[in-house]
XYZ file of C-alpha atoms in Angstrom:
72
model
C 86.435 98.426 85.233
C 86.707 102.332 86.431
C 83.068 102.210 86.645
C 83.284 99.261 89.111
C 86.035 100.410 91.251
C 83.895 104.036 91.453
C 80.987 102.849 92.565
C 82.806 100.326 95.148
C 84.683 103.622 96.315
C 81.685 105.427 96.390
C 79.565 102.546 98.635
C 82.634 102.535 101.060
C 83.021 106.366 101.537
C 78.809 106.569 102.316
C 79.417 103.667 104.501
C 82.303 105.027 106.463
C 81.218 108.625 106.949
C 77.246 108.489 107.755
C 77.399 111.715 109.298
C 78.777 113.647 107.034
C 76.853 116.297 105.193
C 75.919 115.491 101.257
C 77.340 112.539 101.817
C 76.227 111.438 98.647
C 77.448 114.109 96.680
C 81.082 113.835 98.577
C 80.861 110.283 97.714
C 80.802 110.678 94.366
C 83.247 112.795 93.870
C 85.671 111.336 96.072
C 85.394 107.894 93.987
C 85.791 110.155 90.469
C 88.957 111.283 91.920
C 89.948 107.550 92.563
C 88.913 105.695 89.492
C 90.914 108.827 87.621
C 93.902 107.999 89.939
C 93.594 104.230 89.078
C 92.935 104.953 85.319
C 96.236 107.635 85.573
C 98.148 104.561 87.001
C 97.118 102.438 84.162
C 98.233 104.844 81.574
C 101.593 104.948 83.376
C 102.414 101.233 83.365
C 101.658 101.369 80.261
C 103.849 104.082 79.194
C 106.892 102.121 81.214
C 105.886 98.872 79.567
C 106.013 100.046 75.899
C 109.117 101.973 76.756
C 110.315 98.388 77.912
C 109.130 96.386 74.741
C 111.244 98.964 72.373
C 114.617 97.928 71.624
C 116.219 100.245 68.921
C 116.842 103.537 68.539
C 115.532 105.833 65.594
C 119.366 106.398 64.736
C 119.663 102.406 64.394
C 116.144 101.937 62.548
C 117.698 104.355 59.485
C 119.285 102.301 56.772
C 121.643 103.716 53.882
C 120.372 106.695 51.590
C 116.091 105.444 51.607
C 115.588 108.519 53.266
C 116.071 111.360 50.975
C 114.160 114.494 50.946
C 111.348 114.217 48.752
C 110.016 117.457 47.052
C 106.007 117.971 47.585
């Protein structure tokens, strides 16, 4: 999915700026830096999502005297 939205990125940056010098090579690196910005905002919904789906605490998820240091 990245890959697509580069390479759509990349088509509409050549497209838009013709004159531009290595337009090719600005191209490309102007859609790596958004598919990382897209992938960045993936990672981040996903962090508030999972935050969302957990509903205890550690202090809650401790029951009676199972945890007891074990000698190794």
């Amino acid at each position: 999915m990245l890959t697509t939205i580069s390479v759509q990125v990349a088509e509409r940056y050549a497209e838009n700026n013709p004159t531009v010098d290595n337009v090719v090579a600005r191209a490309a690196i102007h859609s790596y830096d958004i598919a990382f910005y897209v992938g960045a905002g993936f990672f981040l919904l996903a962090v508030v999502i999972v935050a969302l789906m957990i509903r205890d605490k550690p202090e809650n998820l401790i029951e009676g005297s199972e945890h007891v240091a074990v000698a190794v």
